[in-house]
PDB file of C-alpha atoms in Angstrom:
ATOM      1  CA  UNK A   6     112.266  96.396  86.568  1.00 57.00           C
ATOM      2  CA  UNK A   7     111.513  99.794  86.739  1.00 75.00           C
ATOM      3  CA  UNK A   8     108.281 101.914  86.624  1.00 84.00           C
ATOM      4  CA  UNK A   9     107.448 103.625  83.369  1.00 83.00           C
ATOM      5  CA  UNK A  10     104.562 106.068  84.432  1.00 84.00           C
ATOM      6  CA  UNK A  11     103.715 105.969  80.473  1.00 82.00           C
ATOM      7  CA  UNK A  12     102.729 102.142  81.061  1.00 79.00           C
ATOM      8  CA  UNK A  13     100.781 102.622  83.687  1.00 76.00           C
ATOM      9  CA  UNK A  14      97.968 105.484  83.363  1.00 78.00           C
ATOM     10  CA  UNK A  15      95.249 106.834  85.800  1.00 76.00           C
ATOM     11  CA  UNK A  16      91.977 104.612  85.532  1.00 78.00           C
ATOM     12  CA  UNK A  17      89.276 105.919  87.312  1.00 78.00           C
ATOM     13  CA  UNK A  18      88.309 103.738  90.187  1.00 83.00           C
ATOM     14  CA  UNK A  19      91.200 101.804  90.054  1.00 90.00           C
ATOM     15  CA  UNK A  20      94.394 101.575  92.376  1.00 92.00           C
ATOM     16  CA  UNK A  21      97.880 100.844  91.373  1.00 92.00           C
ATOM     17  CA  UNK A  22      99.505  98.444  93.207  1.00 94.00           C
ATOM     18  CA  UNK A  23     103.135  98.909  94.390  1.00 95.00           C
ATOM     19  CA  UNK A  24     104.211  95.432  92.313  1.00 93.00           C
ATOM     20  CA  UNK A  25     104.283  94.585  88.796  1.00 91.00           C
ATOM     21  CA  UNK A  26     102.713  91.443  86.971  1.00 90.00           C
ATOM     22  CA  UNK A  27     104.467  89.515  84.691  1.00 90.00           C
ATOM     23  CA  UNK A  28     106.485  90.976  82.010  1.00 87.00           C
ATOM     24  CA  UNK A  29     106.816  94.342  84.318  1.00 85.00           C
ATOM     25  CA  UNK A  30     102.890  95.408  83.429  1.00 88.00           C
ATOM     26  CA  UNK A  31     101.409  97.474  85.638  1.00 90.00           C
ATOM     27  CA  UNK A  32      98.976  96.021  88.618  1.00 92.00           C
ATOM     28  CA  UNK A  33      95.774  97.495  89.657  1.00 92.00           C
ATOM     29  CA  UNK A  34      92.829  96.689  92.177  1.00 93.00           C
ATOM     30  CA  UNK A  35      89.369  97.740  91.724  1.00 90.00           C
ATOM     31  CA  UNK A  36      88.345  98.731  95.333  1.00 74.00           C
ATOM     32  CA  UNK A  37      85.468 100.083  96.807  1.00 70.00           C
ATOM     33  CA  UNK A  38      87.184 101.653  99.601  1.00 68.00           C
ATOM     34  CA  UNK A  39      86.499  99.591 102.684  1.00 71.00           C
ATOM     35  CA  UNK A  40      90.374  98.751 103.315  1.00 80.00           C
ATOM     36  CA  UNK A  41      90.414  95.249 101.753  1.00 90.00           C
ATOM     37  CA  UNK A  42      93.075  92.455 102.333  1.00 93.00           C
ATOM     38  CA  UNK A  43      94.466  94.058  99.008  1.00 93.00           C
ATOM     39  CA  UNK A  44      94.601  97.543  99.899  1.00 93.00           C
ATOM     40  CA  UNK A  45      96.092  96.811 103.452  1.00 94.00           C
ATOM     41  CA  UNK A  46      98.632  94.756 101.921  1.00 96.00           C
ATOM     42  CA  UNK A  47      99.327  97.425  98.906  1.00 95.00           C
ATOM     43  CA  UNK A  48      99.255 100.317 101.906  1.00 95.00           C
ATOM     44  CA  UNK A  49     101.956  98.125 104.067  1.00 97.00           C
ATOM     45  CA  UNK A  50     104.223  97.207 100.839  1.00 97.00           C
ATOM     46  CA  UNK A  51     103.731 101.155 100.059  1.00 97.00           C
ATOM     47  CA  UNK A  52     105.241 102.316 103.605  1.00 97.00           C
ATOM     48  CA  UNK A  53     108.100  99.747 102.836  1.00 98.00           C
ATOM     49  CA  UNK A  54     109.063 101.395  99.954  1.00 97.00           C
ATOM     50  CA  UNK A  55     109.383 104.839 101.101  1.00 97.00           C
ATOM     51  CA  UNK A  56     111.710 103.817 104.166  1.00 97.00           C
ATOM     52  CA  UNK A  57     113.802 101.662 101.674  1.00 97.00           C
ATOM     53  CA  UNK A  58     113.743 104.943  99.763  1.00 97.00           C
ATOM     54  CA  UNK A  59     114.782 106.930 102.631  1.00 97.00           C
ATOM     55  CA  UNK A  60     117.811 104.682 103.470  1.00 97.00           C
ATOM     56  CA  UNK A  61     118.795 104.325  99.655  1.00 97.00           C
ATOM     57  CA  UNK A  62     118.986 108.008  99.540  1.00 97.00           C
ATOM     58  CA  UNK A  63     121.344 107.848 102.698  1.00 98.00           C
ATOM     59  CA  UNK A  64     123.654 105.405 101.292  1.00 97.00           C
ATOM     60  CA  UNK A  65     123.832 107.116  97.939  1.00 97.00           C
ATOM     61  CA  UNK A  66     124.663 110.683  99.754  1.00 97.00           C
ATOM     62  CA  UNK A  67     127.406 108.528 101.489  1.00 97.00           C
ATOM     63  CA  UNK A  68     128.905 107.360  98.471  1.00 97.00           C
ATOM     64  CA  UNK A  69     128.831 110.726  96.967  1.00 96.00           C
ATOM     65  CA  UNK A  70     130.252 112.065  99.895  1.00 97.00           C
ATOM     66  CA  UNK A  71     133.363 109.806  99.795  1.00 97.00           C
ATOM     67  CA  UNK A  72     135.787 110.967  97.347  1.00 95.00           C
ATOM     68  CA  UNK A  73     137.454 107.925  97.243  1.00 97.00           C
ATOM     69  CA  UNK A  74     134.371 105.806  95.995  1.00 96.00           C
ATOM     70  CA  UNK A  75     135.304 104.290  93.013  1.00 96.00           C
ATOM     71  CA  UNK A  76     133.004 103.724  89.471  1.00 97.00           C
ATOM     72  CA  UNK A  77     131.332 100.471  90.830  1.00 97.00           C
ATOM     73  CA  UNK A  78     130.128 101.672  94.735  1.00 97.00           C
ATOM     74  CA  UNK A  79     128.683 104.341  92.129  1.00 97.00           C
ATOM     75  CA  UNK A  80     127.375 102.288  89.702  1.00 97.00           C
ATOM     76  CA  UNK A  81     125.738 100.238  92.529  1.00 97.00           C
ATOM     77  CA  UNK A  82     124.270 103.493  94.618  1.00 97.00           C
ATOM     78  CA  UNK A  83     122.921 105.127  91.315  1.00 97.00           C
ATOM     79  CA  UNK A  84     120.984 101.390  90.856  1.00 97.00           C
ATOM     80  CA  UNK A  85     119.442 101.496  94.411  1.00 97.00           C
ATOM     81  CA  UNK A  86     118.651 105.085  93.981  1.00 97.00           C
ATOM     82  CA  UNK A  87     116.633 104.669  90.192  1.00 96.00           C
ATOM     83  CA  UNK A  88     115.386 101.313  91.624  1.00 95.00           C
ATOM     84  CA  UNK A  89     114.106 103.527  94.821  1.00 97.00           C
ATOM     85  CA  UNK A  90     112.865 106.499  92.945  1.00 96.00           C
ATOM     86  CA  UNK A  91     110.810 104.421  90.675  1.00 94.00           C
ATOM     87  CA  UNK A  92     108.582 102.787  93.386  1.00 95.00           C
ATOM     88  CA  UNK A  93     108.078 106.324  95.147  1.00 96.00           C
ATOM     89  CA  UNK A  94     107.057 107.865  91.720  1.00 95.00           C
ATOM     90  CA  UNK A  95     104.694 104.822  91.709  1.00 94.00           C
ATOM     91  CA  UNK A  96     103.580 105.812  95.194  1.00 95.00           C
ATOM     92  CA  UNK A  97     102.575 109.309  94.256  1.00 94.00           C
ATOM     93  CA  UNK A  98     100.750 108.382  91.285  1.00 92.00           C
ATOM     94  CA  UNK A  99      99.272 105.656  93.374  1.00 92.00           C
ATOM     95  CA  UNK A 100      98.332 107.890  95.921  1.00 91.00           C
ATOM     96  CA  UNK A 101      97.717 111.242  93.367  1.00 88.00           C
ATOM     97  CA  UNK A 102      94.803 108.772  92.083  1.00 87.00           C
ATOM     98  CA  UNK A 103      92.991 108.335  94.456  1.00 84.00           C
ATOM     99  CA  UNK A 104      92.634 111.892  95.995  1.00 83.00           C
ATOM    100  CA  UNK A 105      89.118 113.374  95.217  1.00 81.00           C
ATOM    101  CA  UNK A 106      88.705 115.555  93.308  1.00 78.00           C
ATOM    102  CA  UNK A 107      87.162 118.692  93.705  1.00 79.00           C
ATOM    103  CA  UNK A 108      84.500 120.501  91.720  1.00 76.00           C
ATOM    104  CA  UNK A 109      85.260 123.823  90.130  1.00 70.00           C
ATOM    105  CA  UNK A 110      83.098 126.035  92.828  1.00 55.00           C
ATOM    106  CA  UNK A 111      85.177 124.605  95.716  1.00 56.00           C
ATOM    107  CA  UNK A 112      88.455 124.476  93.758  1.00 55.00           C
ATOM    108  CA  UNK A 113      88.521 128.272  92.819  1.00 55.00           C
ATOM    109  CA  UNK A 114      87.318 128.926  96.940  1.00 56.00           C
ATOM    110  CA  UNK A 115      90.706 126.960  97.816  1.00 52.00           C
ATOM    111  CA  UNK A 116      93.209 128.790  95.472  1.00 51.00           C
ATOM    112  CA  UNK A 117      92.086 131.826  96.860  1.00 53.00           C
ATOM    113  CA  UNK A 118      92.233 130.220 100.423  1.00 53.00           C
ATOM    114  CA  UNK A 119      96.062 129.509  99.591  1.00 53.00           C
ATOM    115  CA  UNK A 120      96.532 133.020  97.868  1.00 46.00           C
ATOM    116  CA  UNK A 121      95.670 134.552 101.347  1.00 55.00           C
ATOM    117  CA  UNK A 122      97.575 131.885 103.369  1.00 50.00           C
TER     118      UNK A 122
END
């Protein structure tokens, strides 16, 4: 499967999980915050992911690189590399989630602190 960010929206207090249930529907954990067996779990599977991505994306510049890959070693690195990009989009929005979020006074005091940077 692969993750459809459409399928799987932002619920407030809610986590997505870096698996899918059945049929490919989107998993999520109601957490409180304390680091659960869940959430350590979700956070390990998470860090597996983005190496995985990290060596996909190595492979697939390899295959590029070699001019005399042929249609299926491209066919198969293009796979890994969708297959890999899906769970690090699912990462982000994972992660994106669950970052606070600021109210307006602070948030106009830290565009201006990055304006000045």
């Amino acid at each position: 499967m692969s993750y459809d960010r459409d399928a799987a929206p932002v619920w407030p207090g809610l986590r997505l999980l870096p698996w899918e249930g059945e049929g490919g529907k989107p998993c999520f954990l109601s957490a409180d915050g304390t680091g659960g067996v869940l959430s350590r779990l979700a956070d390990e599977i998470e860090a597996e992911q983005l190496c995985d991505g990290a060596d996909v994306l190595k492979g697939a510049v390899a295959v590029l690189d070699d001019g005399k890959a042929g249609e299926h070693a491209l066919r198969l690195a293009l796979r890994a590399t969708t297959q890999a990009f899906g769970n690090v989009l699912r990462v982000a929005d994972s992660r994106g989630a669950r970052l606070p979020v600021p109210d307006d006074a602070h948030e106009a005091d830290y565009g201006a602190d990055l304006r000045q940077g």
